[in-house]
Coordinates of C-alpha atoms and ligand atoms in Angstrom, one line a residue:
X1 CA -27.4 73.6 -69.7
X2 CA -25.6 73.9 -66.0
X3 CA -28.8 73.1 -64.6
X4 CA -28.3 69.2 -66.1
X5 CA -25.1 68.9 -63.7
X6 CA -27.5 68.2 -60.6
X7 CA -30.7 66.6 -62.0
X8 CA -31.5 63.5 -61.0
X9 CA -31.4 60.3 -63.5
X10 CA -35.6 60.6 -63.4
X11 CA -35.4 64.1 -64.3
X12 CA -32.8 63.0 -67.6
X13 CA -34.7 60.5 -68.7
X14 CA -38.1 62.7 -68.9
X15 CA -35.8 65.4 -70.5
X16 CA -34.6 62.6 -72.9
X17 CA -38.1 61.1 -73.8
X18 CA -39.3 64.9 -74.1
X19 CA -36.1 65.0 -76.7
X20 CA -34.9 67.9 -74.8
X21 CA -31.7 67.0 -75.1
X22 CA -30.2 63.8 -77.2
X23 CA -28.0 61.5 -75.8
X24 CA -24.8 63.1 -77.4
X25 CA -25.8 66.2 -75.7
X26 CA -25.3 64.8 -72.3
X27 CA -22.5 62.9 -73.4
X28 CA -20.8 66.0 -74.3
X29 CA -21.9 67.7 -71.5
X30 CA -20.8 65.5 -68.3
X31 CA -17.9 65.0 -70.3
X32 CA -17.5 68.8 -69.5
X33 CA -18.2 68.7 -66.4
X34 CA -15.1 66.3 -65.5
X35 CA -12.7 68.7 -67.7
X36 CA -14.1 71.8 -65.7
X37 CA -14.5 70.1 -62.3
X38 CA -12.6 67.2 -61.3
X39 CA -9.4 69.2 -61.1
X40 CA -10.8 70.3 -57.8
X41 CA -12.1 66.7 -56.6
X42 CA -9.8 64.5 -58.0
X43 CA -12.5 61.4 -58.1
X44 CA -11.5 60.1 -61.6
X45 CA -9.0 58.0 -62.2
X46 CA -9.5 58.3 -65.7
X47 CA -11.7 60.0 -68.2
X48 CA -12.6 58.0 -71.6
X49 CA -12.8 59.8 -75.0
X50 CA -15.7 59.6 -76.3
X51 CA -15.7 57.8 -79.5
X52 CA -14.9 54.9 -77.0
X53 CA -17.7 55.9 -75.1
X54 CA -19.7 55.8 -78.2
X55 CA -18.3 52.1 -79.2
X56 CA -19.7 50.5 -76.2
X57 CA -23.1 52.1 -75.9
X58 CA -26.4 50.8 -77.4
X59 CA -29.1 53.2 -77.7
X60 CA -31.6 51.2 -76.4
X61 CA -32.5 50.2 -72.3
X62 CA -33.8 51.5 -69.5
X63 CA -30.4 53.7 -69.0
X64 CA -30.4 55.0 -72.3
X65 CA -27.9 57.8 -72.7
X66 CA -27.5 58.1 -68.5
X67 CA -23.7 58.6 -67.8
X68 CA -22.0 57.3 -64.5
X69 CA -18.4 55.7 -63.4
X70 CA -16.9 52.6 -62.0
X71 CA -14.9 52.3 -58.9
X72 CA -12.2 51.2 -60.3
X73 CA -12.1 47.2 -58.6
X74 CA -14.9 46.2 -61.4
X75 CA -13.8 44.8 -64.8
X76 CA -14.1 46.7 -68.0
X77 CA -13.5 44.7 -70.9
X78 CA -10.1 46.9 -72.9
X79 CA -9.7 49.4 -69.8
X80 CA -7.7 49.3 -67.2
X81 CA -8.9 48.0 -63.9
X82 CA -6.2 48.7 -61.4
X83 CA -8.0 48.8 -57.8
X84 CA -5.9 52.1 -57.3
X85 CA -2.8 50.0 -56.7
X86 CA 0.6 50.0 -58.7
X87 CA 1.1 46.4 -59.2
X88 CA -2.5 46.7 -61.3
X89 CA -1.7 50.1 -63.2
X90 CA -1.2 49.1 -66.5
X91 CA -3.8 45.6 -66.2
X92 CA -6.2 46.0 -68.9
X93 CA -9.1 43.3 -68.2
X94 CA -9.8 41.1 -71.0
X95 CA -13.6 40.4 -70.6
X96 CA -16.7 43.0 -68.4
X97 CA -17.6 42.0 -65.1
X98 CA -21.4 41.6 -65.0
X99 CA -22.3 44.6 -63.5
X100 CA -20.9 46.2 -66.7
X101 CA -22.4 44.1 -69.5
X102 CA -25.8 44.7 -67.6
X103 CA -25.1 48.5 -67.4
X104 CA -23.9 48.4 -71.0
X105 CA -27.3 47.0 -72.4
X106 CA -29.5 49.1 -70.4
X107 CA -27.5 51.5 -72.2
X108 CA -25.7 53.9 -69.8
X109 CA -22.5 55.8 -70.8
X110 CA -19.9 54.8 -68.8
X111 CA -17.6 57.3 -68.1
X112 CA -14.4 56.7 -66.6
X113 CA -13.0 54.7 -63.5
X114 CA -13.5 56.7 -60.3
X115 CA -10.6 56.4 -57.1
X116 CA -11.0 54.5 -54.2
X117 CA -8.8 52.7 -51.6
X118 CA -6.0 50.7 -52.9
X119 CA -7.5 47.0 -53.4
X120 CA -10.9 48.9 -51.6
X121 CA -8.9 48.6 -47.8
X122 CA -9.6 52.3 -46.3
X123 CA -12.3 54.5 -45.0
X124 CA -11.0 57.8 -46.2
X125 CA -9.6 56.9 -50.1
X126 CA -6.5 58.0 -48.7
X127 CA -4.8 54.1 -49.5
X128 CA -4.8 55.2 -53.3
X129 CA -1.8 54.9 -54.8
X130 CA -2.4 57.6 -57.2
X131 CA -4.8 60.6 -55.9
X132 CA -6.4 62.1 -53.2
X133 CA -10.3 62.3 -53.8
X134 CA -11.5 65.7 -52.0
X135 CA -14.9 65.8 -50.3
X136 CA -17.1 68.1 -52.7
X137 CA -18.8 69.7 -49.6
X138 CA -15.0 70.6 -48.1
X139 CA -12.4 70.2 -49.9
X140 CA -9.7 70.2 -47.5
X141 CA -12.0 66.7 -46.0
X142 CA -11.5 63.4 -47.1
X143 CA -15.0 62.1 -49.2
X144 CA -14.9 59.0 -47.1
X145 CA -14.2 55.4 -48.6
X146 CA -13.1 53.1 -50.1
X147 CA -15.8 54.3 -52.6
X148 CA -14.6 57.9 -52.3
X149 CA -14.3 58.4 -55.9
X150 CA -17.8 57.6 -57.0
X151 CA -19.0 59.2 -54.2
X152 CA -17.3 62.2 -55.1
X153 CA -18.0 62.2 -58.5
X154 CA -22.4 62.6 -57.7
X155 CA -21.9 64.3 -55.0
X156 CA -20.2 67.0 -56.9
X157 CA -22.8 66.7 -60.1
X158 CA -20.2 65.2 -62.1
X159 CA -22.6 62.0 -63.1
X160 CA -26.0 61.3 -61.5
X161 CA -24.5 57.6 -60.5
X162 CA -21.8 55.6 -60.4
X163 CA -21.3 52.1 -58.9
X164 CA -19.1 51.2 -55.5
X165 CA -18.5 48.1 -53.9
X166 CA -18.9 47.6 -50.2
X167 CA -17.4 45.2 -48.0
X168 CA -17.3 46.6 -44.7
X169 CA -18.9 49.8 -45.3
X170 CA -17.1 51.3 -48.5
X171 CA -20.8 52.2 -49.9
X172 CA -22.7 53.6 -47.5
X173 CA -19.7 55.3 -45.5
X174 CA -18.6 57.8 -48.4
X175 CA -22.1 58.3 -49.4
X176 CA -23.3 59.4 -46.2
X177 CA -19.9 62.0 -46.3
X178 CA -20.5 63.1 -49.0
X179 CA -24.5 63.3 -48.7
X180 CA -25.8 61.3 -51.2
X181 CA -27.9 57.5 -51.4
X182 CA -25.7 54.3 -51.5
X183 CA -27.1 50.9 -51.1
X184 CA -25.1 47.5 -50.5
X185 CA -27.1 44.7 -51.5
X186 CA -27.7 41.0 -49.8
X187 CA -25.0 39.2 -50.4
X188 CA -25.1 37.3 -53.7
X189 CA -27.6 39.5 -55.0
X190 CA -25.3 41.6 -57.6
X191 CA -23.0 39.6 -59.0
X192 CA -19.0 39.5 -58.1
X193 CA -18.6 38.0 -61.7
X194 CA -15.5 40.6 -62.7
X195 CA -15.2 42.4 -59.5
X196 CA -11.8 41.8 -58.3
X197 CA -11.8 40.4 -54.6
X198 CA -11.1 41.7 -51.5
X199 CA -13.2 40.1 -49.3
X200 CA -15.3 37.7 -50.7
X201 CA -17.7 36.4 -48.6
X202 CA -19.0 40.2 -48.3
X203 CA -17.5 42.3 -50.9
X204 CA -20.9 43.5 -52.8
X205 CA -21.3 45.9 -55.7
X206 CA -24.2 48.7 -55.2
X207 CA -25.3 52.1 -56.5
X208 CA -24.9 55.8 -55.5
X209 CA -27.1 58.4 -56.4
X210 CA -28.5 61.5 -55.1
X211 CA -32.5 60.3 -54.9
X212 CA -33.5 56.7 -53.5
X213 CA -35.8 56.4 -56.5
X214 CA -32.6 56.8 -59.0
X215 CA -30.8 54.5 -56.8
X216 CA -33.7 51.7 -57.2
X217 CA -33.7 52.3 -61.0
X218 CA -29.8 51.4 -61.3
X219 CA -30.2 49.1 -58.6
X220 CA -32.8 47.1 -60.8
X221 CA -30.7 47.0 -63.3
X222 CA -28.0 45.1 -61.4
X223 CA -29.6 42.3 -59.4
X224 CA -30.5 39.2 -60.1
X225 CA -29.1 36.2 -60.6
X226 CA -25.8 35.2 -62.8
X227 CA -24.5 31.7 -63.8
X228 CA -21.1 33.5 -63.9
X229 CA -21.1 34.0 -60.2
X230 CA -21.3 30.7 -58.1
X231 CA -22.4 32.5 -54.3
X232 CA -25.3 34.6 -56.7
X233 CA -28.5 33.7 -55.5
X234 CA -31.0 32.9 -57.5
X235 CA -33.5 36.0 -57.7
X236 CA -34.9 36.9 -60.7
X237 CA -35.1 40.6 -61.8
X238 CA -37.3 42.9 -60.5
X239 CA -38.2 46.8 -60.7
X240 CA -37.2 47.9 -57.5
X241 CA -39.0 51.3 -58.4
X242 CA -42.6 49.6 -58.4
X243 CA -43.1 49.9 -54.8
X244 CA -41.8 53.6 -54.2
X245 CA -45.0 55.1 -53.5
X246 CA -44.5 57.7 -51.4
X247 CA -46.0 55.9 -47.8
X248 CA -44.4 53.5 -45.4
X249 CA -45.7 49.9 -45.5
X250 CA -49.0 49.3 -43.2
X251 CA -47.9 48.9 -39.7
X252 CA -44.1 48.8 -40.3
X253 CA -42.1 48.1 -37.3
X254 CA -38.8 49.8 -36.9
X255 CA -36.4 49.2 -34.1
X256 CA -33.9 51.8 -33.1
X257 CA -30.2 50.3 -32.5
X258 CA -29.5 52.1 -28.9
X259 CA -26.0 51.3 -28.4
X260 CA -25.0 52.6 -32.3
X261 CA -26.8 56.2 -30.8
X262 CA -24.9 55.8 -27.6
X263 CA -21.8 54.6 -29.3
X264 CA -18.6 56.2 -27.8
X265 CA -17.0 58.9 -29.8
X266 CA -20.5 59.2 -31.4
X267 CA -20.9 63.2 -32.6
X268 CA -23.5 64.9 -30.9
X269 CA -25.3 66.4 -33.7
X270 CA -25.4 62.9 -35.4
X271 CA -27.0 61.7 -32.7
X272 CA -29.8 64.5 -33.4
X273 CA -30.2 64.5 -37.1
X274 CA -30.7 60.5 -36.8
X275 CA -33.6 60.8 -33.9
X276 CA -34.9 63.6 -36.4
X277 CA -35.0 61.3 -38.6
X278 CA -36.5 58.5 -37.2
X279 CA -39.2 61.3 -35.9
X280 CA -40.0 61.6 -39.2
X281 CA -40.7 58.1 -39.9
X282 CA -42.7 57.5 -36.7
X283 CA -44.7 60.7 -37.9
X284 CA -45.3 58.7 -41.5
X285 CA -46.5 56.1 -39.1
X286 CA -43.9 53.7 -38.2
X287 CA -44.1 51.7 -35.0
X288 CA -41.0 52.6 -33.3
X289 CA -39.2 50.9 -30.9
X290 CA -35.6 50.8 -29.0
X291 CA -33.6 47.4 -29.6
X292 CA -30.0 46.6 -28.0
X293 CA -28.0 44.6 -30.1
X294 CA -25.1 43.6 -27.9
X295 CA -23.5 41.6 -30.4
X296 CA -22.6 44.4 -32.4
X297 CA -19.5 45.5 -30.1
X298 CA -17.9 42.5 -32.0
X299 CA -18.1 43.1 -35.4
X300 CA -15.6 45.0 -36.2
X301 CA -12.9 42.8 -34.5
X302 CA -14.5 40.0 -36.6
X303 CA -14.6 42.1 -39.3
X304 CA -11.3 43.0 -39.1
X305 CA -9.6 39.4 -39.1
X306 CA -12.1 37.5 -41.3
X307 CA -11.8 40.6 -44.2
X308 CA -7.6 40.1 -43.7
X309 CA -7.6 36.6 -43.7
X310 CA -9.8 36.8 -47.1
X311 CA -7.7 39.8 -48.4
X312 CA -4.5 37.6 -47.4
X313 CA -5.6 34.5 -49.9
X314 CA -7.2 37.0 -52.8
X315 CA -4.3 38.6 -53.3
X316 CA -2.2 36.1 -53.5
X317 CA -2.5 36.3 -57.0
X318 CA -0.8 39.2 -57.7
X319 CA 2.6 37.3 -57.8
X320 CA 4.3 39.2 -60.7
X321 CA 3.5 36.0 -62.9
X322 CA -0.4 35.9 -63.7
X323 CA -1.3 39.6 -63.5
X324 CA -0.1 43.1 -63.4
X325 CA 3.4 44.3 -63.0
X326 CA 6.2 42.1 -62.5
X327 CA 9.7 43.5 -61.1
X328 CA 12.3 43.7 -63.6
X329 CA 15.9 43.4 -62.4
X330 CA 15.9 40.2 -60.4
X331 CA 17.8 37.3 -60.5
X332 CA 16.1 35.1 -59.0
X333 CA 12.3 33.7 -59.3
X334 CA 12.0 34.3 -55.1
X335 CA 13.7 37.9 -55.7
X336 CA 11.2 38.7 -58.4
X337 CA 8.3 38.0 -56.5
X338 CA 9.6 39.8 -53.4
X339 CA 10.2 42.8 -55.2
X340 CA 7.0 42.6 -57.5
X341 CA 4.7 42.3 -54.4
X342 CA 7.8 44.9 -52.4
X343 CA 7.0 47.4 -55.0
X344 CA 3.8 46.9 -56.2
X345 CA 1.3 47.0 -53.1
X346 CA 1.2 49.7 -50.9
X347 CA 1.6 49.9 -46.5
X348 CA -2.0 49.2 -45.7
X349 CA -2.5 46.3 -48.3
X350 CA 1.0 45.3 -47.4
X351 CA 0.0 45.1 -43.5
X352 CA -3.4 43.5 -44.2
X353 CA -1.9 40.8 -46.1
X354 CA 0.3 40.2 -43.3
X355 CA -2.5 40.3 -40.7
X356 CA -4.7 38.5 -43.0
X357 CA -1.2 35.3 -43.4
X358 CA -0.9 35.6 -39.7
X359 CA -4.7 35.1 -38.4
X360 CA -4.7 31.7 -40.7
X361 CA -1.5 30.4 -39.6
X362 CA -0.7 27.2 -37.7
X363 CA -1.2 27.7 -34.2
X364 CA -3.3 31.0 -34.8
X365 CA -6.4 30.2 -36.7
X366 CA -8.3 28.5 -33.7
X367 CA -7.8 31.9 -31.7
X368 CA -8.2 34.1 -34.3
X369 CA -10.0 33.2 -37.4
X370 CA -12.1 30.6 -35.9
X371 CA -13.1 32.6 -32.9
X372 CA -14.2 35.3 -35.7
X373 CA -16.3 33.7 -37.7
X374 CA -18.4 32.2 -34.3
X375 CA -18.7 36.1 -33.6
X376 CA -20.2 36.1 -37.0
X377 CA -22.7 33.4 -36.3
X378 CA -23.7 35.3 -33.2
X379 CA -24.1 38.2 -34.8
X380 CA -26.1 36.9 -38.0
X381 CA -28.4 35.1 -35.0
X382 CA -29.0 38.2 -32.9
X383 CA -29.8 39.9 -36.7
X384 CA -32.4 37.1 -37.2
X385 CA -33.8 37.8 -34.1
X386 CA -34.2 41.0 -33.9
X387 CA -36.2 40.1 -37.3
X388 CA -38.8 38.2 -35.4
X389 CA -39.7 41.9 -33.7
X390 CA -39.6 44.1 -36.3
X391 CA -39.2 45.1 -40.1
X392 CA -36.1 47.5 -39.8
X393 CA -33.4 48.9 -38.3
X394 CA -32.0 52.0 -38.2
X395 CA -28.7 53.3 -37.0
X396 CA -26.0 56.0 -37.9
X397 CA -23.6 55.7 -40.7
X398 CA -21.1 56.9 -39.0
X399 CA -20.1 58.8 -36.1
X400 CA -18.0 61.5 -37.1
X401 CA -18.3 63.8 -40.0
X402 CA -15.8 64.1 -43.0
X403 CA -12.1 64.7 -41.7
X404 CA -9.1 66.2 -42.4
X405 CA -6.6 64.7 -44.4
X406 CA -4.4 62.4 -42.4
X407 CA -6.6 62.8 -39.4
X408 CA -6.2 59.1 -38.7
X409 CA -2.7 58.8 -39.8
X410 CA -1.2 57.8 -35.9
X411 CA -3.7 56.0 -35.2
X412 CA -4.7 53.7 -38.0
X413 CA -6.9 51.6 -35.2
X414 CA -9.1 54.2 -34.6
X415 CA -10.6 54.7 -38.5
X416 CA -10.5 50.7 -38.9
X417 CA -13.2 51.0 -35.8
X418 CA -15.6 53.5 -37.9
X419 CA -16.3 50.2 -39.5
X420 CA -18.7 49.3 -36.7
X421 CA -21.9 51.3 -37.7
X422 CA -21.2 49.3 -41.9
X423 CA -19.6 46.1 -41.2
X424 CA -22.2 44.2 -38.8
X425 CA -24.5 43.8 -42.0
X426 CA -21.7 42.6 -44.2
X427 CA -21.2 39.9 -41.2
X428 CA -24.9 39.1 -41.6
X429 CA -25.0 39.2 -45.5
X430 CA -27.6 41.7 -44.9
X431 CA -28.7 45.0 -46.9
X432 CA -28.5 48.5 -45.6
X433 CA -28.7 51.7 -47.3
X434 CA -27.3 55.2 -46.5
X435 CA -29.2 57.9 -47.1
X436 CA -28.8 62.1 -46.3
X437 CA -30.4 63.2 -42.7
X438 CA -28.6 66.6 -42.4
X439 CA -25.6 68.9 -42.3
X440 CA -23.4 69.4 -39.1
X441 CA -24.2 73.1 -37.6
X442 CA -20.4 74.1 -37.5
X443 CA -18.9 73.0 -40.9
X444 CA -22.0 72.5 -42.6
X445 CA -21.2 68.6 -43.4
X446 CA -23.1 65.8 -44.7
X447 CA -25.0 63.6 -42.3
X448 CA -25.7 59.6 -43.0
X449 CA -28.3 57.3 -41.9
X450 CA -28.7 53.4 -42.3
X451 CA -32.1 51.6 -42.7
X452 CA -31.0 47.9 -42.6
X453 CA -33.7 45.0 -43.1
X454 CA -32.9 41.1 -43.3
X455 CA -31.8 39.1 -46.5
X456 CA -33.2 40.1 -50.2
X457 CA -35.6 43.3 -48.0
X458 CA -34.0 45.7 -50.4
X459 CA -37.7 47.0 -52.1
X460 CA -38.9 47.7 -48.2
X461 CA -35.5 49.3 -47.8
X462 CA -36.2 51.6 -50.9
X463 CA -40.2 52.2 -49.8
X464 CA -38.6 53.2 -46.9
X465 CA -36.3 54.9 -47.7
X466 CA -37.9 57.1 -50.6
X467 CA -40.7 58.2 -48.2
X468 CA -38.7 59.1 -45.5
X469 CA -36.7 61.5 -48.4
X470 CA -39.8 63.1 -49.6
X471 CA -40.7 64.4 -45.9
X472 CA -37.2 66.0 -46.0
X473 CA -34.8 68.5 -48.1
X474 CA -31.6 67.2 -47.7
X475 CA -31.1 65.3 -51.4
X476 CA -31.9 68.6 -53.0
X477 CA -28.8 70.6 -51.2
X478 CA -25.9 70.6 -53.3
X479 CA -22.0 71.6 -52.4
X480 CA -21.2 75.7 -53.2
X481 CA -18.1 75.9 -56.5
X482 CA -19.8 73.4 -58.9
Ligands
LIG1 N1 -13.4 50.5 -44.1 C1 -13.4 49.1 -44.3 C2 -12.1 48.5 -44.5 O1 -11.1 49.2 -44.6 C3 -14.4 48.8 -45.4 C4 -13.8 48.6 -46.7 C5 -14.8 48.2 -47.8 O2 -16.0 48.1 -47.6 N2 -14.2 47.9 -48.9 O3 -11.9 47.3 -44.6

C-alpha cells in the first residue's frame, strides 16, 4: 500500500477504475499517512474524521474518491476557515466557496485545511499564527509560502493535490521549494466566491500537484465562470487535459526574460537548471529568443503598495463585531475594537494594514498608490507587448533555494523582494505556472521554473509545460523519511 503515498492522481484513478482499491481504501489510507507523517511537516492545520469526510462526498465526478486539502483562506461550509490568524480561529463559515462546491461534486475527499501565511502575507509560512510548516526535502527549511502548507502536504505524499491561492506568488513560490507543479490562473478565471480576501484584484485560487497533467485535471475542474463572483470572466469549462499531447505547439516562440537570469542575488545553480531547461524546450523545438523586460524592476514596489492598500480595506472587516473573535474585557466600543484587532492579528498583518491605511491616505495616495497602479499599466503594456513576439515566457521562480528558519527575520525587505520573479504576472492578471527543473548540487533542494503566457493561455501553458516534464526526471524524485 505505501506505494499509493506518491502516485500521481492519473495513476489513482486507473487503480480506482481497475477496482484496485475502493474509495474507502484511500480514504483510510491518506488518512494514515497525515497520522504517521505530518508530525514531521506540520502542513495541516487540521485533520477531519472521516465520517465527515464521508458526509460531504458524492461518489460520482471526475475526482471520484481523490483526496487533497485547502489552504486554509477558502470557505468550507461547517469548518473552520481561519487564514492562520487568531482573530479567525474559531470562525466556522456558514456556506462553501466555489472552489469547494465544484471540488465536492467532482467528488474529491477533502481532507483537512493546510497552513499558510497569516491572512496569506509571507513567503516562508512563517506569519502563521499557529505552526511552522517544514520543507519535506529539509526539514530544518522553510517550504516556502504563503501556500506552504499545501505545498507541503504533496510534496511529502500526504495527498496528490491540494489547492493554494496566489497573489503575489504564494502558488508557484512554495511549489517550486518544495518541487512540485503549481499554477495561478488569469485573473477571474477561478472564482474568489468564498475565498477570503487579501488582495483582490490578484488574489487567485490554483492547484498543486506533482505531474502537470494532474494539475490540468483539477485545474479543469475549477475554472470557468461563476455568477457568485462579479470580476469572473465568462469562460465556459474546458478539459484542460485535452491538449497534453506530449509535443510543443508548431512553431512556438518562447522568449527568455534576461534580466530575471541576471537578477542580483540570483543563485548560480538556478541560473543553470533554468537554461537547462529551456535547452530542453529549444531541443523539443521551440524558437527561442532573449527578451528584456525593463519594467519588471517595478513590480514588486507596486506590488508591495497596491497588495497593502487592498489588504488595508479587506481587512477592515475583522472589527470584533461581524466576524471572528471579539476582545472580552473592554469598556468601551473603541477599547474593544482596539484590543480585538491588538490581539487578534499578528506583526506582519498588523504592519501591512498600516502600510496598506498609510499608502491611501490624504496627501499620500497621489505618490504612492496612484504612482503604483501607473507602474501596473506599464507593466501590463510591456506584457502585451512582448505578446506581439512571442507565445511564452520563461523565467525563474525564485532565486534562492529553501531557507532556514528566520533567515529573513532582520531583514523583512529583503524576502518581500523574492516577490519579483511571481508578482509581475499578478500585476498583469496573467497566468504562470511553476514547475520542477532540478535540485541544488550542495543541499540537494528543489529547483522552480515559470512558463508565463498572456490572459486565459493556460492550456498552452499546460502543453508546455507537460512536454517539457516528460523530457525530464525531476516530478518522479521524492523527499528521503516518507
Ligand atoms: N509573498 C507575497 C506577499 O507576501 C505573496 C503572497 C501571496 O501571494 N499571497 O505578499
Amino acid at each position: 500500500m505505501s506505494k499509493l503515498a506518491f502516485t500521481t492522481v492519473k495513476q489513482l484513478k486507473e487503480k480506482l477504475e481497475k477496482k484496485e482499491v475502493s474509495h474507502e481504501e484511500l480514504l483510510d489510507f491518506f488518512l494514515k499517512r497525515f497520522a504517521e507523517y505530518d508530525e514531521k511537516v506540520d502542513s495541516a492545520l487540521e485533520i477531519f474524521d472521516k465520517e465527515s469526510i464521508l458526509e460531504h462526498y458524492s461518489a460520482e465526478g471526475p475526482l471520484a474518491g481523490i483526496p487533497g486539502v485547502f489552504k486554509d483562506n477558502i470557505c468550507q461550509s461547517g469548518r473552520v476557515a481561519s487564514c492562520a490568524s487568531k482573530i479567525l480561529e474559531n470562525y466556522r463559515s456558514t456556506y462553501d466557496a466555489t472552489v469547494t462546491r465544484r471540488m465536492k461534486e467532482a467528488g474529491a475527499f477533502i481532507l483537512g485545511r493546510a497552513n499558510c501565511d497569516e491572512f496569506s502575507m509571507g513567503t516562508s509560512t512563517e506569519t502563521s499564527a499557529f505552526k511552522k510548516t517544514k520543507n519535506p526535502w529539509d526539514l530544518s527549511k522553510i517550504p516556502g509560502g504563503s501556500s506552504g502548507g499545501s505545498a507541503a502536504a504533496v510534496a511529502a505524499g500526504l495527498v496528490p493535490w491540494a489547492l493554494g491561492s496566489d497573489t503575489g506568488g504564494s502558488i508557484r513560490h512554495p511549489a517550486a521549494f518544495c518541487g512540485i507543479v503549481g499554477l495561478k490562473p488569469t485573473y477571474g478565471l477561478v472564482s474568489r466566491y468564498g475565498l477570503i480576501a487579501y488582495g483582490s484584484s490578484f488574489d487567485q485560487i490554483g492547484p498543486f500537484s506533482r505531474s502537470v497533467y494532474d494539475n490540468a485535471l483539477v485545474f479543469s475542474t475549477l475554472a470557468g465562470h461563476d455568477m457568485k463572483d462579479s470580476t469572473s470572466l465568462f469562460v465556459n469549462k474546458k478539459d484542460y487535459t485535452a491538449n497534453l499531447t506530449g509535443t510543443l505547439k508548431e512553431n512556438l516562440r518562447i522568449g527568455v526574460i534576461e534580466g530575471a537570469l541576471n537578477a542580483q542575488g540570483m543563485d548560480s545553480e538556478i541560473a543553470l537548471s533554468v537554461q537547462e531547461a529551456v535547452g530542453v524546450l529549444k531541443k523539443l523545438g521551440a524558437k527561442v529568443k532573449k527578451v528584456s523586460m525593463p519594467t519588471l524592476d517595478y513590480s514588486a514596489a507596486a506590488y508591495f503598495v497596491i497588495s497593502r492598500a487592498e489588504a488595508a480595506s479587506n481587512l477592515a472587516r475583522f472589527d470584533g463585531v461581524r466576524y471572528g473573535m471579539r476582545s472580552k474585557d473592554s469598556e468601551t466600543l473603541h477599547d474593544m475594537y482596539f484590543n480585538t484587532r491588538h490581539d487578534g492579528f499578528g506583526e506582519e498583518v498588523k504592519t501591512r494594514m498600516m502600510v496598506g491605511n498609510y499608502v491611501l491616505s490624504a496627501g499620500h495616495a497621489g505618490q504612492f498608490y496612484e504612482n503604483a497602479k501607473k507602474v501596473q499599466r506599464l507593466i501590463r503594456g510591456e506584457f502585451k507587448n512582448v505578446f506581439n513576439d512571442v507565445d511564452l515566457l520563461i523565467m525563474p521562480s525564485h532565486s534562492v533555494p529553501a531557507f532556514e528558519f528566520g533567515a529573513f527575520d532582520m531583514n523583512k525587505l529583503q524576502m518581500d523582494l523574492q516577490d519579483y520573479f511571481t508578482c509581475p504576472m499578478n500585476l498583469a492578471g496573467i497566468p504562470a505556472i511553476s514547475i520542477p527543473c532540478g535540485f541544488t548540487k550542495k543541499d540537494n533542494l528543489p529547483i522552480g521554473f515559470q512558463i508565463i503566457g498572456p490572459h486565459l493561455s493556460e492550456e498552452l501553458i499546460y502543453q508546455t509545460a507537460y512536454a517539457y516534464e516528460k523530457e525530464t526526471p525531476w516530478h518522479t524524485m521524492t523527499p528521503e523519511g516518507f
